[in-house]
CSV table of C-alpha atoms and ligand atoms in Angstrom, one decimal:
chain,number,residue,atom,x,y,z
A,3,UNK,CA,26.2,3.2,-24.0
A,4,UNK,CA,28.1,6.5,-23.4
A,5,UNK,CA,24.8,8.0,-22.7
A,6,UNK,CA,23.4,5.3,-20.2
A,7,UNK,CA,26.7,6.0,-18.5
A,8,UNK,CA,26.2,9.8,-17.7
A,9,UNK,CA,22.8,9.3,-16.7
A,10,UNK,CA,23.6,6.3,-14.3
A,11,UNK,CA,26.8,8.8,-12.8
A,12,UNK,CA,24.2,11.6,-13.0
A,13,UNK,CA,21.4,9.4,-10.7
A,14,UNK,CA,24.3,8.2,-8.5
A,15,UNK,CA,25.5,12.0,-7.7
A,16,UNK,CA,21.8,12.8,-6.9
A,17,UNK,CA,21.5,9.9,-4.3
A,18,UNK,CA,20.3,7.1,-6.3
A,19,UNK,CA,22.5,3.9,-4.6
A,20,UNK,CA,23.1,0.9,-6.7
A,21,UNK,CA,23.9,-2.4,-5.0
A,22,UNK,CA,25.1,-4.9,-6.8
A,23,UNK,CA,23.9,-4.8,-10.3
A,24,UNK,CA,24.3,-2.9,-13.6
A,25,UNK,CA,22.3,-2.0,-16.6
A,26,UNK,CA,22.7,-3.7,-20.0
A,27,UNK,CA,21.3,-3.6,-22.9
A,28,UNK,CA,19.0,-6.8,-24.1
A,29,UNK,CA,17.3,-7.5,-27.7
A,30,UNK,CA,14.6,-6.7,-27.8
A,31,UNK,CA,14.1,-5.2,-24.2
A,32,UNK,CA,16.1,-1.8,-24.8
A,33,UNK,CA,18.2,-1.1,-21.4
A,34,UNK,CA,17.2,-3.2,-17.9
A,35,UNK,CA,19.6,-4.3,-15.3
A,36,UNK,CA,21.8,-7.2,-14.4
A,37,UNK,CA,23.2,-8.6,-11.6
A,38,UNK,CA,26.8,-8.2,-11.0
A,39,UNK,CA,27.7,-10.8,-8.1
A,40,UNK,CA,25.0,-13.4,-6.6
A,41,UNK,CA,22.8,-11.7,-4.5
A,42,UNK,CA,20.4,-12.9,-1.7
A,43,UNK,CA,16.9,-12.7,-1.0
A,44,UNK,CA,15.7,-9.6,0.4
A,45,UNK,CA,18.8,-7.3,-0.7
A,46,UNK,CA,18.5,-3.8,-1.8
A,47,UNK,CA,20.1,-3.7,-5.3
A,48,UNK,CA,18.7,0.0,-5.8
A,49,UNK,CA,17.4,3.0,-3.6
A,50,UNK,CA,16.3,6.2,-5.2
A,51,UNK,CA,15.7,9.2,-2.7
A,52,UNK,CA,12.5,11.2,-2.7
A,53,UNK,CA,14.2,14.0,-4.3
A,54,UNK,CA,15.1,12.5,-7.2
A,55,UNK,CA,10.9,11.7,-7.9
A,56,UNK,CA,9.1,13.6,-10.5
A,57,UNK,CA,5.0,14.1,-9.5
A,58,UNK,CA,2.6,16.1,-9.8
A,59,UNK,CA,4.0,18.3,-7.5
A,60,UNK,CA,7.7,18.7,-8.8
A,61,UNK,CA,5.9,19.8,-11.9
A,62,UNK,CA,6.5,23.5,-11.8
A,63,UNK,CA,3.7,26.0,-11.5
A,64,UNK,CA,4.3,28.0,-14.5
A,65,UNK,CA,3.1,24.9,-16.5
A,66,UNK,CA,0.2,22.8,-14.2
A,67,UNK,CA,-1.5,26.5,-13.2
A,68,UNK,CA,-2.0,27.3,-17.1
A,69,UNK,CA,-2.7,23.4,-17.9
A,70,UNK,CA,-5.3,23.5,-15.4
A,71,UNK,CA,-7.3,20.0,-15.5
A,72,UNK,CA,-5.0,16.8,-17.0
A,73,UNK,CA,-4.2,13.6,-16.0
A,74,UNK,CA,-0.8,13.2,-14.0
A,75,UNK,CA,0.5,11.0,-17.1
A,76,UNK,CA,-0.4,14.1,-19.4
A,77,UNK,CA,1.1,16.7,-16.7
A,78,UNK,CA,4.3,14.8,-16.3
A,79,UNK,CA,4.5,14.3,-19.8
A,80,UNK,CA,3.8,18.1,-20.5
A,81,UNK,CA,6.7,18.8,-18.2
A,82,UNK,CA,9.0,16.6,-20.1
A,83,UNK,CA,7.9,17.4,-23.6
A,84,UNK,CA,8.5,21.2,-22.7
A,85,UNK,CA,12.2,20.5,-20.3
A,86,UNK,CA,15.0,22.4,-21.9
A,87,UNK,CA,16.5,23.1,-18.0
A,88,UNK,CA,18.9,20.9,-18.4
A,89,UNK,CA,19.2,19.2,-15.0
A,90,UNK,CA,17.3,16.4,-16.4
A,91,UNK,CA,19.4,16.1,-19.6
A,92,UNK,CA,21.5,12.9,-18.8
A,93,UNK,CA,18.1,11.2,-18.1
A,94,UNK,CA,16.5,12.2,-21.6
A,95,UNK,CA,19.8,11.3,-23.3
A,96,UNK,CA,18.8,7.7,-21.9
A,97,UNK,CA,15.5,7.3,-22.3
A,98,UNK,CA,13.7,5.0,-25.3
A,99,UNK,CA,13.7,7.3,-29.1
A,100,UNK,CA,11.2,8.1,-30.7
A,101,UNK,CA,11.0,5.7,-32.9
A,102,UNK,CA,11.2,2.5,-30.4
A,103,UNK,CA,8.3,3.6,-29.1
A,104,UNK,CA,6.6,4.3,-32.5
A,105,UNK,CA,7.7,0.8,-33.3
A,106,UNK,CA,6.8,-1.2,-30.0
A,107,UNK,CA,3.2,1.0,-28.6
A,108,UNK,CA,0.3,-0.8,-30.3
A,109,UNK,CA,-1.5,3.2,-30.4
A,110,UNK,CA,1.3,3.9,-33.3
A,111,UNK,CA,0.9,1.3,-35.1
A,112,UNK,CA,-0.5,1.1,-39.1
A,113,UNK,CA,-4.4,0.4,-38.5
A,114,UNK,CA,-4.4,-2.6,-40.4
A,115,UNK,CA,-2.4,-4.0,-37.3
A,116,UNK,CA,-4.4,-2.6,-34.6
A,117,UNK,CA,-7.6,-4.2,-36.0
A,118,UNK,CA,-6.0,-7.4,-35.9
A,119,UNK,CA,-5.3,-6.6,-31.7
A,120,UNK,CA,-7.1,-9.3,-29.1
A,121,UNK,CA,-10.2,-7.5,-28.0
A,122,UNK,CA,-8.8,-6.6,-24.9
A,123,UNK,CA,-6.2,-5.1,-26.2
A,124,UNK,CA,-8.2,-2.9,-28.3
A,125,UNK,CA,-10.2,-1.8,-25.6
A,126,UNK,CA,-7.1,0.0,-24.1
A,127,UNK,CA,-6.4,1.1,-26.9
A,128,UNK,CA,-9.5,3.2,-27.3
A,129,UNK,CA,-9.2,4.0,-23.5
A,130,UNK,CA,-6.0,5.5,-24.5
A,131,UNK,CA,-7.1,7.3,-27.4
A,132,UNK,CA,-9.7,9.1,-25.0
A,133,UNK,CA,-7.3,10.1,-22.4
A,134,UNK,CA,-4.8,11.3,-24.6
A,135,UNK,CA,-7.2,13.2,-26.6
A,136,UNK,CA,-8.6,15.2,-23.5
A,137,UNK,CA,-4.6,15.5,-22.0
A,138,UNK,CA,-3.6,17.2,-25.6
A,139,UNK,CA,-6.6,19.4,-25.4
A,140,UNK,CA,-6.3,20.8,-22.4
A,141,UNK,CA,-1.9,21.0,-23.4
A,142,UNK,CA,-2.6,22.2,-26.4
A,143,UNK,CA,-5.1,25.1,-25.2
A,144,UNK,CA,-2.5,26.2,-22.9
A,145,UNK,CA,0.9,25.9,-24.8
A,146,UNK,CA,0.4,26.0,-28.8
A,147,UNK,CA,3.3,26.1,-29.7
A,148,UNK,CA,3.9,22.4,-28.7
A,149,UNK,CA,3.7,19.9,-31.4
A,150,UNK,CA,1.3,16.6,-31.2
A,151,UNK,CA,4.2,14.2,-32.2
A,152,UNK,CA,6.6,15.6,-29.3
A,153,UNK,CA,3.5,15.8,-26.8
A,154,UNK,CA,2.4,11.8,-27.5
A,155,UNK,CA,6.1,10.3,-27.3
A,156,UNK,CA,6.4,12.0,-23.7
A,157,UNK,CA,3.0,10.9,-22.8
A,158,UNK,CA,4.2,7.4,-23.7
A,159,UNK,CA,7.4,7.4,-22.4
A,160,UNK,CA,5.6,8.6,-19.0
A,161,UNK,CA,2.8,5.8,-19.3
A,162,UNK,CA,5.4,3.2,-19.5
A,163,UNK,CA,8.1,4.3,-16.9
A,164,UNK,CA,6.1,5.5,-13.6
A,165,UNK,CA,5.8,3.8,-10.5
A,166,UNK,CA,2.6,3.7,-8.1
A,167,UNK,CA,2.8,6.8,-5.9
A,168,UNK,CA,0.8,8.3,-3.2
A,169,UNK,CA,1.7,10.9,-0.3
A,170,UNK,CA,-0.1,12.6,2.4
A,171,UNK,CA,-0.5,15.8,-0.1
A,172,UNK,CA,-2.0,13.9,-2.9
A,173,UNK,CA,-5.8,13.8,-1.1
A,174,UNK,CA,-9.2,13.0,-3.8
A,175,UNK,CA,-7.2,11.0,-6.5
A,176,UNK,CA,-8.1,8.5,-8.4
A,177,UNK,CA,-5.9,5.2,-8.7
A,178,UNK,CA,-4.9,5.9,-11.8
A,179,UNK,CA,-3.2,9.4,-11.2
A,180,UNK,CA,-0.9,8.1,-7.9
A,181,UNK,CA,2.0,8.0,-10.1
A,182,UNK,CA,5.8,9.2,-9.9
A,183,UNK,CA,8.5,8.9,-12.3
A,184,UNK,CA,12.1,7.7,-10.7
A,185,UNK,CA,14.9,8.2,-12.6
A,186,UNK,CA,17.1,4.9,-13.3
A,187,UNK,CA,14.4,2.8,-10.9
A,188,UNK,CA,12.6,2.9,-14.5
A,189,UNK,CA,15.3,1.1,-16.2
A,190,UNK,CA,14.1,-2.2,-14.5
A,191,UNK,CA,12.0,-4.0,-17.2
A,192,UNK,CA,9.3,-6.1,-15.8
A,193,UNK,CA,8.9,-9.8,-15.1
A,194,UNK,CA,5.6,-11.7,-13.7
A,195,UNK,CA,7.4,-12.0,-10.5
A,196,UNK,CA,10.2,-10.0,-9.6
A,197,UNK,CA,12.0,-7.7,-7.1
A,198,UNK,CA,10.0,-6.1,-4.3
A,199,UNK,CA,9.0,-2.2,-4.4
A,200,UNK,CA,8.7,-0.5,-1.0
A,201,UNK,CA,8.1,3.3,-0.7
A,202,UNK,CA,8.8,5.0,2.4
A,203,UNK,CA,9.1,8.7,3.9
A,204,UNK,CA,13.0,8.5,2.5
A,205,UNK,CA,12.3,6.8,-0.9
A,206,UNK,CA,11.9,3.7,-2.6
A,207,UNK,CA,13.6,0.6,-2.2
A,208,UNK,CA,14.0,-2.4,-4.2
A,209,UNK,CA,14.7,-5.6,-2.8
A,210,UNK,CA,15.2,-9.0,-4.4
A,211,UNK,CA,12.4,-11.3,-3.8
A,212,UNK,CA,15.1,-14.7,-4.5
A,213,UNK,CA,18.0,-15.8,-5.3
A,214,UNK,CA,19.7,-14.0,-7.9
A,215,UNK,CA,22.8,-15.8,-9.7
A,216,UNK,CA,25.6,-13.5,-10.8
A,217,UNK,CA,24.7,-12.4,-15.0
A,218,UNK,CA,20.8,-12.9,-14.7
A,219,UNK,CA,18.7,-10.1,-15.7
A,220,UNK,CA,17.2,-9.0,-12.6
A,221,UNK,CA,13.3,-7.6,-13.2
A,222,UNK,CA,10.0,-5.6,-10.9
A,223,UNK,CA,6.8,-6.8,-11.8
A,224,UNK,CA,4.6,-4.3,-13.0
A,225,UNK,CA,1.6,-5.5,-11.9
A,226,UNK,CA,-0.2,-9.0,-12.3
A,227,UNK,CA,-1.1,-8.3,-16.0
A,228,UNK,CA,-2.0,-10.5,-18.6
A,229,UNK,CA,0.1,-10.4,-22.1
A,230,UNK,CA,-2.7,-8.4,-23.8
A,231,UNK,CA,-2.7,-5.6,-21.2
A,232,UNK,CA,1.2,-5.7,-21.2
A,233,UNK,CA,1.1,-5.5,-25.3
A,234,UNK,CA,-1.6,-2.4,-25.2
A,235,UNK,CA,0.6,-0.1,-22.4
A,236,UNK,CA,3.8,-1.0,-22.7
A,237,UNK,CA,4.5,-3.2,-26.0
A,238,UNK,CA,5.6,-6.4,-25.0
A,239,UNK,CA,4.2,-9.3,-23.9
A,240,UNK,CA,5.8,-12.5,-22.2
A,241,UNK,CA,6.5,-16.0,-23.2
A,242,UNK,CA,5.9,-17.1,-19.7
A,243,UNK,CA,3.4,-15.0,-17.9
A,244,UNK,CA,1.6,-16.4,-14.6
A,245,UNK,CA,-1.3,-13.6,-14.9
A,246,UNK,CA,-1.9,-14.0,-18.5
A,247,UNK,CA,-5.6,-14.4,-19.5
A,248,UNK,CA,-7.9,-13.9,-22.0
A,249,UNK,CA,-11.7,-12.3,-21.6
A,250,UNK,CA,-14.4,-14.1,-22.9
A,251,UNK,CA,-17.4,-11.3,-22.6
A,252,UNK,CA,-17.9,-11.2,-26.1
A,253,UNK,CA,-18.2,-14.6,-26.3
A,254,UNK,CA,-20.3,-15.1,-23.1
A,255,UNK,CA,-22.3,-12.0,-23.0
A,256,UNK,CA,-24.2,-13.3,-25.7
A,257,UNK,CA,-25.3,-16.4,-24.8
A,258,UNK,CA,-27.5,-14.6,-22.1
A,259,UNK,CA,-31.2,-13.1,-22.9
A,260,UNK,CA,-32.1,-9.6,-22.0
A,261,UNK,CA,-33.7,-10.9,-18.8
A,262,UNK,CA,-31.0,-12.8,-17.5
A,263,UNK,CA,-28.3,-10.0,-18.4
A,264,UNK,CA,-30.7,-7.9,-16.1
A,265,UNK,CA,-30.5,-10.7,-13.4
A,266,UNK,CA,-26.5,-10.9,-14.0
A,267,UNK,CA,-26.1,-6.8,-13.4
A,268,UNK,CA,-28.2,-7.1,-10.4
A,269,UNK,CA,-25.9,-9.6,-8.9
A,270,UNK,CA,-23.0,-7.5,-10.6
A,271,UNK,CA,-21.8,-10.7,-12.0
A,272,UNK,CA,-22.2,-9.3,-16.0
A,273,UNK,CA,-18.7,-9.2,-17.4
A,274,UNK,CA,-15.3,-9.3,-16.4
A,275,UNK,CA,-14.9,-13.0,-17.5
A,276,UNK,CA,-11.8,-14.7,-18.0
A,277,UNK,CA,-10.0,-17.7,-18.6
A,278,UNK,CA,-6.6,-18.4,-17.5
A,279,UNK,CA,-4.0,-20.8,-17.7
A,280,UNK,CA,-6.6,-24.0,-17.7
A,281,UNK,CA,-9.7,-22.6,-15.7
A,282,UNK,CA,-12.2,-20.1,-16.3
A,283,UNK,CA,-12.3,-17.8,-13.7
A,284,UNK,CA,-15.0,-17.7,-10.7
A,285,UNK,CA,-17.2,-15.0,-12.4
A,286,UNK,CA,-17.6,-17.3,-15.3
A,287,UNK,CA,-18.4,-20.4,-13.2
A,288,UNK,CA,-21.3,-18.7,-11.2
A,289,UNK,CA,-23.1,-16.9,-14.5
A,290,UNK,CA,-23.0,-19.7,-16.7
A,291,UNK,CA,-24.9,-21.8,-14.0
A,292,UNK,CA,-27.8,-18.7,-14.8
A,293,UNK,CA,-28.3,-20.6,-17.9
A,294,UNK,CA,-28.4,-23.8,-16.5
A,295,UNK,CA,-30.5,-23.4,-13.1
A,296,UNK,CA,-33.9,-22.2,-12.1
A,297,UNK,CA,-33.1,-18.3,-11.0
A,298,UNK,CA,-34.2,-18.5,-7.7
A,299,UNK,CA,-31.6,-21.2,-7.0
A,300,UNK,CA,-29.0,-19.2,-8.9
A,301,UNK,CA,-30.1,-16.4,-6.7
A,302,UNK,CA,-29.3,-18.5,-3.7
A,303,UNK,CA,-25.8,-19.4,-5.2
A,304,UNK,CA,-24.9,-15.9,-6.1
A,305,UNK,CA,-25.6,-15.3,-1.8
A,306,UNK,CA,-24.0,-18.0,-0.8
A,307,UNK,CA,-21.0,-18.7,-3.2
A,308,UNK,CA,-20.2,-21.5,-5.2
A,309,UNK,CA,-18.4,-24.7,-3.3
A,310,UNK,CA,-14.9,-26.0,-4.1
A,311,UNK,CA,-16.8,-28.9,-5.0
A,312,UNK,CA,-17.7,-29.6,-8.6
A,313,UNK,CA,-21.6,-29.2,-8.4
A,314,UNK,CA,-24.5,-31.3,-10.5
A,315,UNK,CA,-24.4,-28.2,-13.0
A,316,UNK,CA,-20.6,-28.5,-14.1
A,317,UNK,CA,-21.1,-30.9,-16.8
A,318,UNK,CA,-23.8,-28.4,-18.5
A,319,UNK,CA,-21.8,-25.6,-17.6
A,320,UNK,CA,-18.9,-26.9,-19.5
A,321,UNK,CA,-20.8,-28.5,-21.9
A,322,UNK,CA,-21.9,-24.5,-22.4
A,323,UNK,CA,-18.0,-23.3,-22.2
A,324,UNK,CA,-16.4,-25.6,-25.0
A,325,UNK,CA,-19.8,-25.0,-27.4
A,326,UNK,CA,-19.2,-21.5,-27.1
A,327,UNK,CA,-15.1,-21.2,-27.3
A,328,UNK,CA,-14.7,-23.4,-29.8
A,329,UNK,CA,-15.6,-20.5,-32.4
A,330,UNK,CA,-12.8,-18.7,-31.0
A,331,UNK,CA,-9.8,-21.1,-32.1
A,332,UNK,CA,-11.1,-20.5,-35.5
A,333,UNK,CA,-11.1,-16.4,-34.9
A,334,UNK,CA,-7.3,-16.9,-33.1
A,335,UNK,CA,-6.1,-19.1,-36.7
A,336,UNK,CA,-8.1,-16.6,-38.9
A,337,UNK,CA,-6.2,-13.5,-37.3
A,338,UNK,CA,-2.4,-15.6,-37.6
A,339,UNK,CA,-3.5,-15.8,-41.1
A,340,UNK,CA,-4.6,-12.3,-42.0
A,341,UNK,CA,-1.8,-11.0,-39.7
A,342,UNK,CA,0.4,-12.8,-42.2
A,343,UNK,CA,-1.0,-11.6,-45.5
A,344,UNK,CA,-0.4,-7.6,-44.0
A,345,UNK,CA,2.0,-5.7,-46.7
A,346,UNK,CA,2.2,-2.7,-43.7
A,347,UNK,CA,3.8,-2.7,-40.5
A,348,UNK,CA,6.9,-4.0,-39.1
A,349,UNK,CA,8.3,-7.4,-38.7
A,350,UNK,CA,8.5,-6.9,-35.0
A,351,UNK,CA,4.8,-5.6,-34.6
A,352,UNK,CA,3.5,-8.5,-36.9
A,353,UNK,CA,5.4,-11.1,-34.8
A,354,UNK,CA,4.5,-10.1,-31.6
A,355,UNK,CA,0.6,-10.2,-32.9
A,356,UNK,CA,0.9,-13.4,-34.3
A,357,UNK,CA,2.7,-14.5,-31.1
A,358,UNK,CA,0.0,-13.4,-29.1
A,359,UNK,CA,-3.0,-15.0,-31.0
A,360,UNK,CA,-0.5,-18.1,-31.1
A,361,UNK,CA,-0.4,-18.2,-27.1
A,362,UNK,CA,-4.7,-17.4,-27.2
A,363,UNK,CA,-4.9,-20.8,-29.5
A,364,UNK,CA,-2.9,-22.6,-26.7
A,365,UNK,CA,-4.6,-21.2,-23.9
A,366,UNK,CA,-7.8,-22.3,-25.5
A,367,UNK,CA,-6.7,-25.9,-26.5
A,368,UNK,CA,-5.3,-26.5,-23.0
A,369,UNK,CA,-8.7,-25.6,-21.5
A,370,UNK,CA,-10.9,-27.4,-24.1
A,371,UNK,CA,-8.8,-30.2,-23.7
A,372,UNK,CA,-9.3,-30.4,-20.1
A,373,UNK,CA,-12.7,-30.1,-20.3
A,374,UNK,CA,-13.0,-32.8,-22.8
A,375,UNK,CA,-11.0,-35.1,-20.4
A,376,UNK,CA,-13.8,-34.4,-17.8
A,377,UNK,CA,-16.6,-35.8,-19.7
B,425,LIG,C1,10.1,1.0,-17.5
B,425,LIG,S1,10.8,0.8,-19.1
B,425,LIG,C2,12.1,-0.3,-18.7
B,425,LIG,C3,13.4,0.2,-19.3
B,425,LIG,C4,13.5,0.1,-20.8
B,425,LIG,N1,13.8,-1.2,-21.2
B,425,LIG,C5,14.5,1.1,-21.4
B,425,LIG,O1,15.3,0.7,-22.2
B,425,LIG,O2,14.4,2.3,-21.0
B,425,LIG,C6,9.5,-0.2,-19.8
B,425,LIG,C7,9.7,-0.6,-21.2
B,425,LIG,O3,10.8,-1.5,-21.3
B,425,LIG,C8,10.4,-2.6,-22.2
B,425,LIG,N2,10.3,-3.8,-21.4
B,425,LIG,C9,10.1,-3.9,-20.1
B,425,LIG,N3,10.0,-5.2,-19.7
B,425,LIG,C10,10.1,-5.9,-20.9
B,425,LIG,C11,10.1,-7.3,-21.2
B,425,LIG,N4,9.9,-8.3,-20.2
B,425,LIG,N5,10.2,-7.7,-22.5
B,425,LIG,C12,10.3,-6.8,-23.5
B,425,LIG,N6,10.3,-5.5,-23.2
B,425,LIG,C13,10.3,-5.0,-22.0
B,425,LIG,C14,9.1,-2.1,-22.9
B,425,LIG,O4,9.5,-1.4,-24.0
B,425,LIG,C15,8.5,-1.2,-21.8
B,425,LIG,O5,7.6,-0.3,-22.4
């Protein structure tokens, strides 16, 4: 706690402003904020100054010019890895240790566990594996006297505490590389609705999007991710989560012949499909009817779009859908029970799995269920 204090004081001397709120520790969460007094919609409980940002440009010379090409998560994370200055001290002293994030990021965990990840989560997690591998080469090359272990806890703190970023200096990069790390704005844990973030020319603001009663954990969002994204980047996922969903491709994909998954990458509807709360999602709707319609009319409804109105394909489409995720309710109980016959990993990291295919099961009963009201 003595530590979270002198880097709050530290952020506060540097121009950070905090309105109204305070940060706590929560099981489970690590550090996050709460609110001290009731506050009103549209308040700013924290502001955080331009110079307080770390970017890619902040990074100093004498480490991006020998790095050469990286991503900005494996810059930032080279910067931090390799920061003995000093001035940033009182934010290290507060960040995560080493071993929370050993324990909580799926890409540390035994292998037994990751195998038992949803299939989207796994997919990060090779994603990952790939980026990390080509930041460490090209950190490595340049500084060898850095060791892995060091290098991949920065590179996670940093993939799990920046903030979308973009300024007129940052021209030709991707999405992915617009990010910035703010100091004490990264203490805000996430929530599938939460405060509003604003950059401007001065900073970054963060207003509340509600009414916030005095003692309540006050959250950002960070992003509209499901609980399997959420598990793979930051290793947590939430009981209630409005943009949770599961992909299907591996179920779907193969109900299609060569032909029609030509047909379906022509139209660029092959993949991405999803099912949510208790639908599946539009993608899903439209190349299902491919194996229910002549193509030429399938062709017309790709061009034209498909009605709010249930059409005379939706009983064979879902007909289709509940044939072909019903062998998924028997993968989600086979994974609870393998997950539970593990002798390696932690209790936390076996829970949260078995949590996770326990909230896939529900998703997919609710759905079947709905579908089996329809016919
Ligand atoms: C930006 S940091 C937030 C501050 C962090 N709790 C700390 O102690 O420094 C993001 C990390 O906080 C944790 N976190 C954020 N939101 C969470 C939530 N709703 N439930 C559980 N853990 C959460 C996760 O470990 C995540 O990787």
């Amino acid at each position: 706690m003595e530590a979270f204090k002198q880097f709050t004081d530290w952020a506060l001397a540097r121009g950070v402003t905090l309105d109204g709120i305070s940060t706590h520790k929560f099981p489970g969460k690590g550090f996050g904020f709460t609110a001290d007094k009731t506050l009103e919609i549209g308040e700013i409980v924290l502001f955080a100054p331009v110079s307080i940002l770390r970017t890619a440009h902040t990074v100093p010379k004498s480490i991006s010019k020998r790095i050469g090409k990286i991503s900005v998560n494996g810059l930032l994370a080279a910067e931090l890895a390799m920061d003995t200055s000093g001035f940033y001290a009182p934010w290290r002293g507060a960040l995560p240790t080493k071993q929370e994030i050993e324990d909580s990021i799926p890409f540390m965990w035994h292998p037994s566990l990751q195998e038992l990840l949803p299939s989207a989560s796994l997919s990060l997690l090779e994603k990952q594996k790939e980026k990390l591998s080509s930041d460490w080469a090209a950190v490595s090359a340049a500084f060898s006297a850095l060791s892995y272990e060091v290098y991949v806890y920065h590179w996670f703190i940093v993939g799990t505490r920046t903030f979308y970023y973009t300024s007129q200096k940052l021209t030709n990069i991707n999405h992915d590389d617009c990010l910035a790390l703010i100091p004490l704005a990264d203490v805000f844990n996430h929530a599938d609705v939460g405060c509003e973030v604003t950059f401007s020319p001065s900073g970054y603001h963060i207003r509340t999007d509600r009414r916030i009663e005095k003692g309540e954990e006050i959250c950002i969002s960070y992003g509209n991710h499901s609980n399997d994204f959420l598990l793979a980047e930051y290793g947590f996922i939430l009981v209630e989560n409005k943009w949770d969903e599961i992909v299907l491709d591996e179920i779907i994909l193969p109900l299609f012949s060569e032909e029609q998954l030509r047909e379906l990458n022509e139209a660029r509807f092959c993949g991405k499909f999803a099912l949510s709360k208790d639908v599946v999602c539009y993608r899903t709707q439209v190349a299902v009817r491919l194996l229910c319609m002549p193509v030429k009319r399938w062709r017309h409804l790709v061009a034209n779009g498909l009605g709010d109105d249930e059409d005379e394909y939706q009983a064979n489409v879902d007909r289709i859908l509940m044939d072909a995720l019903n062998p998924l309710l028997n993968v989600a109980c086979e994974k609870i029970k393998q997950v539970d016959a593990l002798h390696c990993g932690l209790k936390s990291q076996k829970e949260i799995l078995r949590t996770r295919w326990k909230q896939i099961h529900l998703l997919l009963t609710t759905f079947m269920s709905k579908l089996e009201s329809n016919t």
